[in-house]
PDB file of N, CA and C and ligand atoms in Angstrom:
ATOM      1  N   MET A   1      -7.857  18.708  16.340  1.00  0.00           N
ATOM      2  CA  MET A   1      -6.668  18.610  15.479  1.00  0.00           C
ATOM      3  C   MET A   1      -6.525  19.912  14.670  1.00  0.00           C
ATOM      4  N   THR A   2      -5.345  20.495  14.680  1.00  0.00           N
ATOM      5  CA  THR A   2      -5.127  21.713  13.896  1.00  0.00           C
ATOM      6  C   THR A   2      -4.791  21.351  12.449  1.00  0.00           C
ATOM      7  N   ARG A   3      -4.768  22.375  11.592  1.00  0.00           N
ATOM      8  CA  ARG A   3      -4.432  22.151  10.186  1.00  0.00           C
ATOM      9  C   ARG A   3      -3.036  21.531  10.049  1.00  0.00           C
ATOM     10  N   GLN A   4      -2.090  22.077  10.850  1.00  0.00           N
ATOM     11  CA  GLN A   4      -0.711  21.579  10.792  1.00  0.00           C
ATOM     12  C   GLN A   4      -0.641  20.093  11.159  1.00  0.00           C
ATOM     13  N   GLU A   5      -1.322  19.752  12.261  1.00  0.00           N
ATOM     14  CA  GLU A   5      -1.324  18.357  12.715  1.00  0.00           C
ATOM     15  C   GLU A   5      -1.973  17.465  11.663  1.00  0.00           C
ATOM     16  N   PHE A   6      -3.081  17.953  11.116  1.00  0.00           N
ATOM     17  CA  PHE A   6      -3.804  17.192  10.102  1.00  0.00           C
ATOM     18  C   PHE A   6      -2.919  16.951   8.876  1.00  0.00           C
ATOM     19  N   ALA A   7      -2.262  18.024   8.411  1.00  0.00           N
ATOM     20  CA  ALA A   7      -1.404  17.924   7.227  1.00  0.00           C
ATOM     21  C   ALA A   7      -0.252  16.957   7.472  1.00  0.00           C
ATOM     22  N   SER A   8       0.368  17.033   8.659  1.00  0.00           N
ATOM     23  CA  SER A   8       1.516  16.169   8.916  1.00  0.00           C
ATOM     24  C   SER A   8       1.066  14.716   9.089  1.00  0.00           C
ATOM     25  N   GLN A   9      -0.124  14.518   9.642  1.00  0.00           N
ATOM     26  CA  GLN A   9      -0.687  13.167   9.753  1.00  0.00           C
ATOM     27  C   GLN A   9      -0.839  12.547   8.365  1.00  0.00           C
ATOM     28  N   ILE A  10      -1.439  13.308   7.457  1.00  0.00           N
ATOM     29  CA  ILE A  10      -1.677  12.814   6.094  1.00  0.00           C
ATOM     30  C   ILE A  10      -0.350  12.551   5.385  1.00  0.00           C
ATOM     31  N   ARG A  11       0.592  13.485   5.545  1.00  0.00           N
ATOM     32  CA  ARG A  11       1.909  13.313   4.907  1.00  0.00           C
ATOM     33  C   ARG A  11       2.591  12.058   5.426  1.00  0.00           C
ATOM     34  N   TYR A  12       2.559  11.873   6.753  1.00  0.00           N
ATOM     35  CA  TYR A  12       3.196  10.718   7.365  1.00  0.00           C
ATOM     36  C   TYR A  12       2.570   9.422   6.846  1.00  0.00           C
ATOM     37  N   GLN A  13       1.235   9.387   6.816  1.00  0.00           N
ATOM     38  CA  GLN A  13       0.517   8.194   6.359  1.00  0.00           C
ATOM     39  C   GLN A  13       0.841   7.889   4.900  1.00  0.00           C
ATOM     40  N   ASP A  14       0.874   8.935   4.066  1.00  0.00           N
ATOM     41  CA  ASP A  14       1.154   8.756   2.640  1.00  0.00           C
ATOM     42  C   ASP A  14       2.562   8.227   2.433  1.00  0.00           C
ATOM     43  N   LYS A  15       3.507   8.777   3.207  1.00  0.00           N
ATOM     44  CA  LYS A  15       4.896   8.361   3.076  1.00  0.00           C
ATOM     45  C   LYS A  15       5.039   6.891   3.450  1.00  0.00           C
ATOM     46  N   ARG A  16       4.389   6.539   4.564  1.00  0.00           N
ATOM     47  CA  ARG A  16       4.463   5.166   5.040  1.00  0.00           C
ATOM     48  C   ARG A  16       3.848   4.212   4.017  1.00  0.00           C
ATOM     49  N   PHE A  17       2.719   4.614   3.448  1.00  0.00           N
ATOM     50  CA  PHE A  17       2.056   3.781   2.453  1.00  0.00           C
ATOM     51  C   PHE A  17       2.935   3.628   1.210  1.00  0.00           C
ATOM     52  N   ASN A  18       3.497   4.752   0.727  1.00  0.00           N
ATOM     53  CA  ASN A  18       4.321   4.705  -0.483  1.00  0.00           C
ATOM     54  C   ASN A  18       5.533   3.819  -0.293  1.00  0.00           C
ATOM     55  N   ARG A  19       6.120   3.880   0.912  1.00  0.00           N
ATOM     56  CA  ARG A  19       7.301   3.056   1.176  1.00  0.00           C
ATOM     57  C   ARG A  19       6.922   1.578   1.176  1.00  0.00           C
ATOM     58  N   ALA A  20       5.815   1.236   1.863  1.00  0.00           N
ATOM     59  CA  ALA A  20       5.373  -0.151   1.923  1.00  0.00           C
ATOM     60  C   ALA A  20       5.026  -0.655   0.522  1.00  0.00           C
ATOM     61  N   PHE A  21       4.360   0.183  -0.250  1.00  0.00           N
ATOM     62  CA  PHE A  21       3.970  -0.173  -1.615  1.00  0.00           C
ATOM     63  C   PHE A  21       5.215  -0.443  -2.463  1.00  0.00           C
ATOM     64  N   PHE A  22       6.214   0.429  -2.324  1.00  0.00           N
ATOM     65  CA  PHE A  22       7.460   0.288  -3.084  1.00  0.00           C
ATOM     66  C   PHE A  22       8.174  -1.011  -2.721  1.00  0.00           C
ATOM     67  N   ILE A  23       8.278  -1.287  -1.412  1.00  0.00           N
ATOM     68  CA  ILE A  23       8.984  -2.492  -0.959  1.00  0.00           C
ATOM     69  C   ILE A  23       8.276  -3.747  -1.464  1.00  0.00           C
ATOM     70  N   TRP A  24       6.942  -3.768  -1.329  1.00  0.00           N
ATOM     71  CA  TRP A  24       6.187  -4.937  -1.770  1.00  0.00           C
ATOM     72  C   TRP A  24       6.309  -5.155  -3.278  1.00  0.00           C
ATOM     73  N   THR A  25       6.255  -4.059  -4.039  1.00  0.00           N
ATOM     74  CA  THR A  25       6.381  -4.176  -5.489  1.00  0.00           C
ATOM     75  C   THR A  25       7.759  -4.740  -5.854  1.00  0.00           C
ATOM     76  N   MET A  26       8.789  -4.274  -5.133  1.00  0.00           N
ATOM     77  CA  MET A  26      10.147  -4.786  -5.355  1.00  0.00           C
ATOM     78  C   MET A  26      10.219  -6.283  -5.062  1.00  0.00           C
ATOM     79  N   VAL A  27       9.650  -6.692  -3.908  1.00  0.00           N
ATOM     80  CA  VAL A  27       9.718  -8.101  -3.498  1.00  0.00           C
ATOM     81  C   VAL A  27       9.027  -8.986  -4.534  1.00  0.00           C
ATOM     82  N   VAL A  28       7.801  -8.604  -4.921  1.00  0.00           N
ATOM     83  CA  VAL A  28       7.045  -9.407  -5.884  1.00  0.00           C
ATOM     84  C   VAL A  28       7.756  -9.405  -7.243  1.00  0.00           C
ATOM     85  N   GLY A  29       8.244  -8.233  -7.644  1.00  0.00           N
ATOM     86  CA  GLY A  29       8.945  -8.114  -8.921  1.00  0.00           C
ATOM     87  C   GLY A  29      10.204  -8.959  -8.958  1.00  0.00           C
ATOM     88  N   LEU A  30      11.005  -8.870  -7.875  1.00  0.00           N
ATOM     89  CA  LEU A  30      12.248  -9.641  -7.807  1.00  0.00           C
ATOM     90  C   LEU A  30      11.960 -11.136  -7.807  1.00  0.00           C
ATOM     91  N   TRP A  31      10.894 -11.513  -7.110  1.00  0.00           N
ATOM     92  CA  TRP A  31      10.530 -12.927  -7.052  1.00  0.00           C
ATOM     93  C   TRP A  31      10.220 -13.460  -8.450  1.00  0.00           C
ATOM     94  N   MET A  32       9.509 -12.663  -9.235  1.00  0.00           N
ATOM     95  CA  MET A  32       9.143 -13.088 -10.593  1.00  0.00           C
ATOM     96  C   MET A  32      10.365 -13.129 -11.506  1.00  0.00           C
ATOM     97  N   VAL A  33      11.175 -12.063 -11.455  1.00  0.00           N
ATOM     98  CA  VAL A  33      12.388 -12.020 -12.280  1.00  0.00           C
ATOM     99  C   VAL A  33      13.348 -13.115 -11.836  1.00  0.00           C
ATOM    100  N   GLY A  34      13.482 -13.265 -10.514  1.00  0.00           N
ATOM    101  CA  GLY A  34      14.364 -14.292  -9.952  1.00  0.00           C
ATOM    102  C   GLY A  34      13.943 -15.680 -10.401  1.00  0.00           C
ATOM    103  N   GLY A  35      12.649 -15.930 -10.455  1.00  0.00           N
ATOM    104  CA  GLY A  35      12.147 -17.227 -10.891  1.00  0.00           C
ATOM    105  C   GLY A  35      12.551 -17.529 -12.315  1.00  0.00           C
ATOM    106  N   ALA A  36      12.421 -16.525 -13.171  1.00  0.00           N
ATOM    107  CA  ALA A  36      12.780 -16.699 -14.580  1.00  0.00           C
ATOM    108  C   ALA A  36      14.286 -16.954 -14.715  1.00  0.00           C
ATOM    109  N   LEU A  37      15.104 -16.207 -13.938  1.00  0.00           N
ATOM    110  CA  LEU A  37      16.562 -16.362 -13.998  1.00  0.00           C
ATOM    111  C   LEU A  37      16.980 -17.730 -13.471  1.00  0.00           C
ATOM    112  N   LEU A  38      16.453 -18.097 -12.294  1.00  0.00           N
ATOM    113  CA  LEU A  38      16.808 -19.384 -11.697  1.00  0.00           C
ATOM    114  C   LEU A  38      16.362 -20.523 -12.602  1.00  0.00           C
ATOM    115  N   ASP A  39      15.230 -20.365 -13.226  1.00  0.00           N
ATOM    116  CA  ASP A  39      14.710 -21.382 -14.128  1.00  0.00           C
ATOM    117  C   ASP A  39      15.696 -21.610 -15.261  1.00  0.00           C
ATOM    118  N   GLY A  40      16.254 -20.508 -15.804  1.00  0.00           N
ATOM    119  CA  GLY A  40      17.224 -20.616 -16.872  1.00  0.00           C
ATOM    120  C   GLY A  40      18.531 -21.215 -16.389  1.00  0.00           C
ATOM    121  N   LEU A  41      18.995 -20.791 -15.198  1.00  0.00           N
ATOM    122  CA  LEU A  41      20.290 -21.226 -14.667  1.00  0.00           C
ATOM    123  C   LEU A  41      20.278 -22.692 -14.243  1.00  0.00           C
ATOM    124  N   LEU A  42      19.251 -23.061 -13.466  1.00  0.00           N
ATOM    125  CA  LEU A  42      19.237 -24.392 -12.856  1.00  0.00           C
ATOM    126  C   LEU A  42      18.503 -25.413 -13.707  1.00  0.00           C
ATOM    127  N   ASN A  43      17.854 -24.912 -14.752  1.00  0.00           N
ATOM    128  CA  ASN A  43      17.085 -25.792 -15.622  1.00  0.00           C
ATOM    129  C   ASN A  43      16.127 -26.665 -14.818  1.00  0.00           C
ATOM    130  N   TRP A  44      15.142 -25.990 -14.215  1.00  0.00           N
ATOM    131  CA  TRP A  44      14.168 -26.699 -13.388  1.00  0.00           C
ATOM    132  C   TRP A  44      13.216 -27.548 -14.214  1.00  0.00           C
ATOM    133  N   GLY A  45      13.360 -27.443 -15.505  1.00  0.00           N
ATOM    134  CA  GLY A  45      12.510 -28.269 -16.339  1.00  0.00           C
ATOM    135  C   GLY A  45      12.631 -29.743 -15.969  1.00  0.00           C
ATOM    136  N   GLY A  46      13.843 -30.140 -15.469  1.00  0.00           N
ATOM    137  CA  GLY A  46      14.072 -31.524 -15.067  1.00  0.00           C
ATOM    138  C   GLY A  46      13.277 -31.899 -13.830  1.00  0.00           C
ATOM    139  N   SER A  47      13.341 -31.055 -12.801  1.00  0.00           N
ATOM    140  CA  SER A  47      12.607 -31.383 -11.579  1.00  0.00           C
ATOM    141  C   SER A  47      11.538 -30.329 -11.337  1.00  0.00           C
ATOM    142  N   THR A  48      10.295 -30.738 -11.413  1.00  0.00           N
ATOM    143  CA  THR A  48       9.188 -29.779 -11.344  1.00  0.00           C
ATOM    144  C   THR A  48       8.821 -29.419  -9.912  1.00  0.00           C
ATOM    145  N   VAL A  49       9.376 -30.158  -8.922  1.00  0.00           N
ATOM    146  CA  VAL A  49       8.987 -29.928  -7.520  1.00  0.00           C
ATOM    147  C   VAL A  49       9.387 -28.523  -7.088  1.00  0.00           C
ATOM    148  N   PHE A  50      10.642 -28.139  -7.354  1.00  0.00           N
ATOM    149  CA  PHE A  50      11.139 -26.824  -6.958  1.00  0.00           C
ATOM    150  C   PHE A  50      10.367 -25.730  -7.670  1.00  0.00           C
ATOM    151  N   ARG A  51      10.163 -25.951  -8.949  1.00  0.00           N
ATOM    152  CA  ARG A  51       9.464 -24.951  -9.752  1.00  0.00           C
ATOM    153  C   ARG A  51       8.049 -24.731  -9.230  1.00  0.00           C
ATOM    154  N   GLN A  52       7.372 -25.824  -8.889  1.00  0.00           N
ATOM    155  CA  GLN A  52       6.009 -25.706  -8.369  1.00  0.00           C
ATOM    156  C   GLN A  52       5.994 -25.021  -7.010  1.00  0.00           C
ATOM    157  N   ALA A  53       6.938 -25.382  -6.145  1.00  0.00           N
ATOM    158  CA  ALA A  53       7.019 -24.766  -4.823  1.00  0.00           C
ATOM    159  C   ALA A  53       7.268 -23.268  -4.977  1.00  0.00           C
ATOM    160  N   TYR A  54       8.155 -22.921  -5.874  1.00  0.00           N
ATOM    161  CA  TYR A  54       8.503 -21.515  -6.124  1.00  0.00           C
ATOM    162  C   TYR A  54       7.278 -20.758  -6.628  1.00  0.00           C
ATOM    163  N   LEU A  55       6.577 -21.400  -7.549  1.00  0.00           N
ATOM    164  CA  LEU A  55       5.394 -20.791  -8.153  1.00  0.00           C
ATOM    165  C   LEU A  55       4.301 -20.591  -7.116  1.00  0.00           C
ATOM    166  N   ILE A  56       4.075 -21.618  -6.284  1.00  0.00           N
ATOM    167  CA  ILE A  56       3.015 -21.541  -5.267  1.00  0.00           C
ATOM    168  C   ILE A  56       3.350 -20.435  -4.264  1.00  0.00           C
ATOM    169  N   PHE A  57       4.616 -20.386  -3.844  1.00  0.00           N
ATOM    170  CA  PHE A  57       5.013 -19.347  -2.903  1.00  0.00           C
ATOM    171  C   PHE A  57       4.853 -17.970  -3.537  1.00  0.00           C
ATOM    172  N   GLY A  58       5.174 -17.879  -4.822  1.00  0.00           N
ATOM    173  CA  GLY A  58       5.019 -16.622  -5.544  1.00  0.00           C
ATOM    174  C   GLY A  58       3.569 -16.171  -5.595  1.00  0.00           C
ATOM    175  N   ILE A  59       2.663 -17.122  -5.800  1.00  0.00           N
ATOM    176  CA  ILE A  59       1.233 -16.806  -5.853  1.00  0.00           C
ATOM    177  C   ILE A  59       0.757 -16.328  -4.478  1.00  0.00           C
ATOM    178  N   ILE A  60       1.201 -17.027  -3.418  1.00  0.00           N
ATOM    179  CA  ILE A  60       0.842 -16.617  -2.046  1.00  0.00           C
ATOM    180  C   ILE A  60       1.334 -15.191  -1.797  1.00  0.00           C
ATOM    181  N   LEU A  61       2.573 -14.938  -2.197  1.00  0.00           N
ATOM    182  CA  LEU A  61       3.180 -13.613  -2.024  1.00  0.00           C
ATOM    183  C   LEU A  61       2.340 -12.551  -2.728  1.00  0.00           C
ATOM    184  N   PHE A  62       1.892 -12.881  -3.943  1.00  0.00           N
ATOM    185  CA  PHE A  62       1.126 -11.944  -4.755  1.00  0.00           C
ATOM    186  C   PHE A  62      -0.251 -11.687  -4.140  1.00  0.00           C
ATOM    187  N   VAL A  63      -0.876 -12.750  -3.600  1.00  0.00           N
ATOM    188  CA  VAL A  63      -2.194 -12.604  -2.963  1.00  0.00           C
ATOM    189  C   VAL A  63      -2.070 -11.724  -1.719  1.00  0.00           C
ATOM    190  N   VAL A  64      -1.017 -11.955  -0.928  1.00  0.00           N
ATOM    191  CA  VAL A  64      -0.784 -11.127   0.265  1.00  0.00           C
ATOM    192  C   VAL A  64      -0.584  -9.673  -0.158  1.00  0.00           C
ATOM    193  N   TYR A  65       0.150  -9.480  -1.236  1.00  0.00           N
ATOM    194  CA  TYR A  65       0.405  -8.144  -1.778  1.00  0.00           C
ATOM    195  C   TYR A  65      -0.906  -7.445  -2.147  1.00  0.00           C
ATOM    196  N   LEU A  66      -1.790  -8.178  -2.849  1.00  0.00           N
ATOM    197  CA  LEU A  66      -3.081  -7.605  -3.252  1.00  0.00           C
ATOM    198  C   LEU A  66      -3.950  -7.299  -2.036  1.00  0.00           C
ATOM    199  N   MET A  67      -3.925  -8.223  -1.049  1.00  0.00           N
ATOM    200  CA  MET A  67      -4.715  -8.017   0.157  1.00  0.00           C
ATOM    201  C   MET A  67      -4.206  -6.799   0.929  1.00  0.00           C
ATOM    202  N   ALA A  68      -2.894  -6.625   0.948  1.00  0.00           N
ATOM    203  CA  ALA A  68      -2.299  -5.479   1.637  1.00  0.00           C
ATOM    204  C   ALA A  68      -2.721  -4.191   0.941  1.00  0.00           C
ATOM    205  N   LEU A  69      -2.786  -4.225  -0.386  1.00  0.00           N
ATOM    206  CA  LEU A  69      -3.203  -3.047  -1.154  1.00  0.00           C
ATOM    207  C   LEU A  69      -4.646  -2.680  -0.842  1.00  0.00           C
ATOM    208  N   VAL A  70      -5.514  -3.696  -0.829  1.00  0.00           N
ATOM    209  CA  VAL A  70      -6.928  -3.465  -0.524  1.00  0.00           C
ATOM    210  C   VAL A  70      -7.064  -2.994   0.918  1.00  0.00           C
ATOM    211  N   GLY A  71      -6.339  -3.659   1.827  1.00  0.00           N
ATOM    212  CA  GLY A  71      -6.403  -3.309   3.245  1.00  0.00           C
ATOM    213  C   GLY A  71      -5.899  -1.909   3.516  1.00  0.00           C
ATOM    214  N   SER A  72      -4.950  -1.442   2.712  1.00  0.00           N
ATOM    215  CA  SER A  72      -4.370  -0.124   2.942  1.00  0.00           C
ATOM    216  C   SER A  72      -5.418   0.969   2.758  1.00  0.00           C
ATOM    217  N   GLY A  73      -6.454   0.704   1.955  1.00  0.00           N
ATOM    218  CA  GLY A  73      -7.533   1.671   1.785  1.00  0.00           C
ATOM    219  C   GLY A  73      -8.318   1.863   3.079  1.00  0.00           C
ATOM    220  N   VAL A  74      -8.294   0.836   3.934  1.00  0.00           N
ATOM    221  CA  VAL A  74      -9.010   0.907   5.206  1.00  0.00           C
ATOM    222  C   VAL A  74      -8.141   1.583   6.264  1.00  0.00           C
ATOM    223  N   LEU A  75      -6.848   1.317   6.208  1.00  0.00           N
ATOM    224  CA  LEU A  75      -5.947   1.778   7.269  1.00  0.00           C
ATOM    225  C   LEU A  75      -5.271   3.100   6.941  1.00  0.00           C
ATOM    226  N   ARG A  76      -5.264   3.478   5.660  1.00  0.00           N
ATOM    227  CA  ARG A  76      -4.498   4.623   5.226  1.00  0.00           C
ATOM    228  C   ARG A  76      -5.221   5.939   5.531  1.00  0.00           C
ATOM    229  N   GLY A  77      -4.479   6.972   5.701  1.00  0.00           N
ATOM    230  CA  GLY A  77      -5.055   8.306   5.822  1.00  0.00           C
ATOM    231  C   GLY A  77      -5.659   8.602   7.187  1.00  0.00           C
ATOM    232  N   VAL A  78      -6.354   9.729   7.266  1.00  0.00           N
ATOM    233  CA  VAL A  78      -6.962  10.206   8.512  1.00  0.00           C
ATOM    234  C   VAL A  78      -8.476  10.208   8.315  1.00  0.00           C
ATOM    235  N   PRO A  79      -9.237   9.608   9.238  1.00  0.00           N
ATOM    236  CA  PRO A  79     -10.689   9.552   9.039  1.00  0.00           C
ATOM    237  C   PRO A  79     -11.342  10.924   9.208  1.00  0.00           C
ATOM    238  N   CYS A  80     -12.346  11.191   8.363  1.00  0.00           N
ATOM    239  CA  CYS A  80     -13.135  12.418   8.464  1.00  0.00           C
ATOM    240  C   CYS A  80     -13.982  12.346   9.731  1.00  0.00           C
ATOM    241  N   ARG A  81     -14.169  13.497  10.386  1.00  0.00           N
ATOM    242  CA  ARG A  81     -14.934  13.508  11.634  1.00  0.00           C
ATOM    243  C   ARG A  81     -16.412  13.274  11.380  1.00  0.00           C
ATOM    244  N   HIS A  82     -16.874  13.565  10.176  1.00  0.00           N
ATOM    245  CA  HIS A  82     -18.308  13.494   9.889  1.00  0.00           C
ATOM    246  C   HIS A  82     -18.684  12.200   9.176  1.00  0.00           C
ATOM    247  N   CYS A  83     -18.081  11.963   8.009  1.00  0.00           N
ATOM    248  CA  CYS A  83     -18.507  10.804   7.222  1.00  0.00           C
ATOM    249  C   CYS A  83     -17.645   9.582   7.488  1.00  0.00           C
ATOM    250  N   LYS A  84     -16.560   9.752   8.274  1.00  0.00           N
ATOM    251  CA  LYS A  84     -15.666   8.655   8.673  1.00  0.00           C
ATOM    252  C   LYS A  84     -14.870   8.063   7.512  1.00  0.00           C
ATOM    253  N   LYS A  85     -15.007   8.638   6.319  1.00  0.00           N
ATOM    254  CA  LYS A  85     -14.188   8.159   5.202  1.00  0.00           C
ATOM    255  C   LYS A  85     -12.753   8.586   5.443  1.00  0.00           C
ATOM    256  N   ARG A  86     -11.821   7.763   5.010  1.00  0.00           N
ATOM    257  CA  ARG A  86     -10.423   8.056   5.284  1.00  0.00           C
ATOM    258  C   ARG A  86      -9.884   8.997   4.217  1.00  0.00           C
ATOM    259  N   LEU A  87      -9.247  10.064   4.691  1.00  0.00           N
ATOM    260  CA  LEU A  87      -8.736  11.099   3.789  1.00  0.00           C
ATOM    261  C   LEU A  87      -7.268  10.842   3.489  1.00  0.00           C
ATOM    262  N   PHE A  88      -6.975  10.588   2.231  1.00  0.00           N
ATOM    263  CA  PHE A  88      -5.599  10.472   1.754  1.00  0.00           C
ATOM    264  C   PHE A  88      -5.627  10.754   0.259  1.00  0.00           C
ATOM    265  N   GLY A  89      -4.445  10.910  -0.334  1.00  0.00           N
ATOM    266  CA  GLY A  89      -4.376  11.206  -1.765  1.00  0.00           C
ATOM    267  C   GLY A  89      -5.048  12.537  -2.056  1.00  0.00           C
ATOM    268  N   ILE A  90      -5.828  12.584  -3.129  1.00  0.00           N
ATOM    269  CA  ILE A  90      -6.429  13.860  -3.562  1.00  0.00           C
ATOM    270  C   ILE A  90      -7.457  14.384  -2.551  1.00  0.00           C
ATOM    271  N   PRO A  91      -8.402  13.554  -2.051  1.00  0.00           N
ATOM    272  CA  PRO A  91      -9.317  14.080  -1.019  1.00  0.00           C
ATOM    273  C   PRO A  91      -8.569  14.591   0.211  1.00  0.00           C
ATOM    274  N   GLY A  92      -7.440  13.936   0.536  1.00  0.00           N
ATOM    275  CA  GLY A  92      -6.610  14.384   1.654  1.00  0.00           C
ATOM    276  C   GLY A  92      -5.997  15.745   1.377  1.00  0.00           C
ATOM    277  N   GLN A  93      -5.527  15.942   0.147  1.00  0.00           N
ATOM    278  CA  GLN A  93      -4.940  17.230  -0.234  1.00  0.00           C
ATOM    279  C   GLN A  93      -6.006  18.333  -0.223  1.00  0.00           C
ATOM    280  N   ILE A  94      -7.216  17.991  -0.669  1.00  0.00           N
ATOM    281  CA  ILE A  94      -8.323  18.955  -0.644  1.00  0.00           C
ATOM    282  C   ILE A  94      -8.603  19.367   0.799  1.00  0.00           C
ATOM    283  N   ALA A  95      -8.620  18.371   1.696  1.00  0.00           N
ATOM    284  CA  ALA A  95      -8.898  18.650   3.106  1.00  0.00           C
ATOM    285  C   ALA A  95      -7.819  19.570   3.692  1.00  0.00           C
ATOM    286  N   VAL A  96      -6.551  19.314   3.341  1.00  0.00           N
ATOM    287  CA  VAL A  96      -5.465  20.150   3.856  1.00  0.00           C
ATOM    288  C   VAL A  96      -5.601  21.570   3.310  1.00  0.00           C
ATOM    289  N   ALA A  97      -5.915  21.691   2.016  1.00  0.00           N
ATOM    290  CA  ALA A  97      -5.955  23.001   1.362  1.00  0.00           C
ATOM    291  C   ALA A  97      -7.179  23.823   1.791  1.00  0.00           C
ATOM    292  N   THR A  98      -8.337  23.171   1.897  1.00  0.00           N
ATOM    293  CA  THR A  98      -9.567  23.920   2.140  1.00  0.00           C
ATOM    294  C   THR A  98     -10.055  23.807   3.577  1.00  0.00           C
ATOM    295  N   GLY A  99      -9.588  22.787   4.297  1.00  0.00           N
ATOM    296  CA  GLY A  99     -10.077  22.556   5.653  1.00  0.00           C
ATOM    297  C   GLY A  99     -11.345  21.721   5.680  1.00  0.00           C
ATOM    298  N   ASN A 100     -11.860  21.408   4.500  1.00  0.00           N
ATOM    299  CA  ASN A 100     -13.081  20.611   4.421  1.00  0.00           C
ATOM    300  C   ASN A 100     -12.789  19.229   3.858  1.00  0.00           C
ATOM    301  N   CYS A 101     -13.578  18.261   4.301  1.00  0.00           N
ATOM    302  CA  CYS A 101     -13.458  16.889   3.831  1.00  0.00           C
ATOM    303  C   CYS A 101     -13.684  16.845   2.317  1.00  0.00           C
ATOM    304  N   GLY A 102     -12.862  16.059   1.608  1.00  0.00           N
ATOM    305  CA  GLY A 102     -12.982  15.938   0.161  1.00  0.00           C
ATOM    306  C   GLY A 102     -14.178  15.107  -0.261  1.00  0.00           C
ATOM    307  N   TYR A 103     -14.829  14.439   0.686  1.00  0.00           N
ATOM    308  CA  TYR A 103     -15.974  13.587   0.354  1.00  0.00           C
ATOM    309  C   TYR A 103     -17.289  14.282   0.693  1.00  0.00           C
ATOM    310  N   CYS A 104     -17.440  14.704   1.968  1.00  0.00           N
ATOM    311  CA  CYS A 104     -18.750  15.221   2.412  1.00  0.00           C
ATOM    312  C   CYS A 104     -18.749  16.749   2.489  1.00  0.00           C
ATOM    313  N   GLY A 105     -17.577  17.393   2.433  1.00  0.00           N
ATOM    314  CA  GLY A 105     -17.524  18.843   2.425  1.00  0.00           C
ATOM    315  C   GLY A 105     -17.596  19.482   3.810  1.00  0.00           C
ATOM    316  N   GLU A 106     -17.759  18.655   4.846  1.00  0.00           N
ATOM    317  CA  GLU A 106     -17.804  19.199   6.216  1.00  0.00           C
ATOM    318  C   GLU A 106     -16.382  19.510   6.679  1.00  0.00           C
ATOM    319  N   LYS A 107     -16.274  20.304   7.750  1.00  0.00           N
ATOM    320  CA  LYS A 107     -14.953  20.644   8.278  1.00  0.00           C
ATOM    321  C   LYS A 107     -14.235  19.373   8.738  1.00  0.00           C
ATOM    322  N   ALA A 108     -12.996  19.186   8.246  1.00  0.00           N
ATOM    323  CA  ALA A 108     -12.265  17.969   8.544  1.00  0.00           C
ATOM    324  C   ALA A 108     -11.492  18.090   9.859  1.00  0.00           C
ATOM    325  N   PHE A 109     -11.220  19.328  10.308  1.00  0.00           N
ATOM    326  CA  PHE A 109     -10.493  19.530  11.569  1.00  0.00           C
ATOM    327  C   PHE A 109     -10.828  20.904  12.107  1.00  0.00           C
ATOM    328  N   GLU A 110     -10.426  21.164  13.351  1.00  0.00           N
ATOM    329  CA  GLU A 110     -10.756  22.455  14.014  1.00  0.00           C
ATOM    330  C   GLU A 110      -9.998  23.604  13.361  1.00  0.00           C
TER     331      GLU A 110
HETATM  332 ZN1   ZN B   1     -16.278  13.705   5.365  1.00  0.00          ZN
END
């Protein structure tokens, strides 16, 4: 892998991650705000079934969101050839700038 390929790989991965992160944050955020608004509009205080279903689905959504965040650390970035740690964010930028892995210091690409 050349420096150019390595840099574009990292950029592509970061962009994809940022977009997914943004979309998920929007979905979870809207769900929470939407719940508060619907609660006020429909007065779910009368019937707790809808409110509970909404809440449970919201919790599931949030757990999936957290799992996706944790999982993204495994799937994100480009793995180092030596230590196999995934390079993204600051270690990824170090690798692009210096050619060496931000974790183990070995050459990250040819
Ligand atoms: Zn390394």
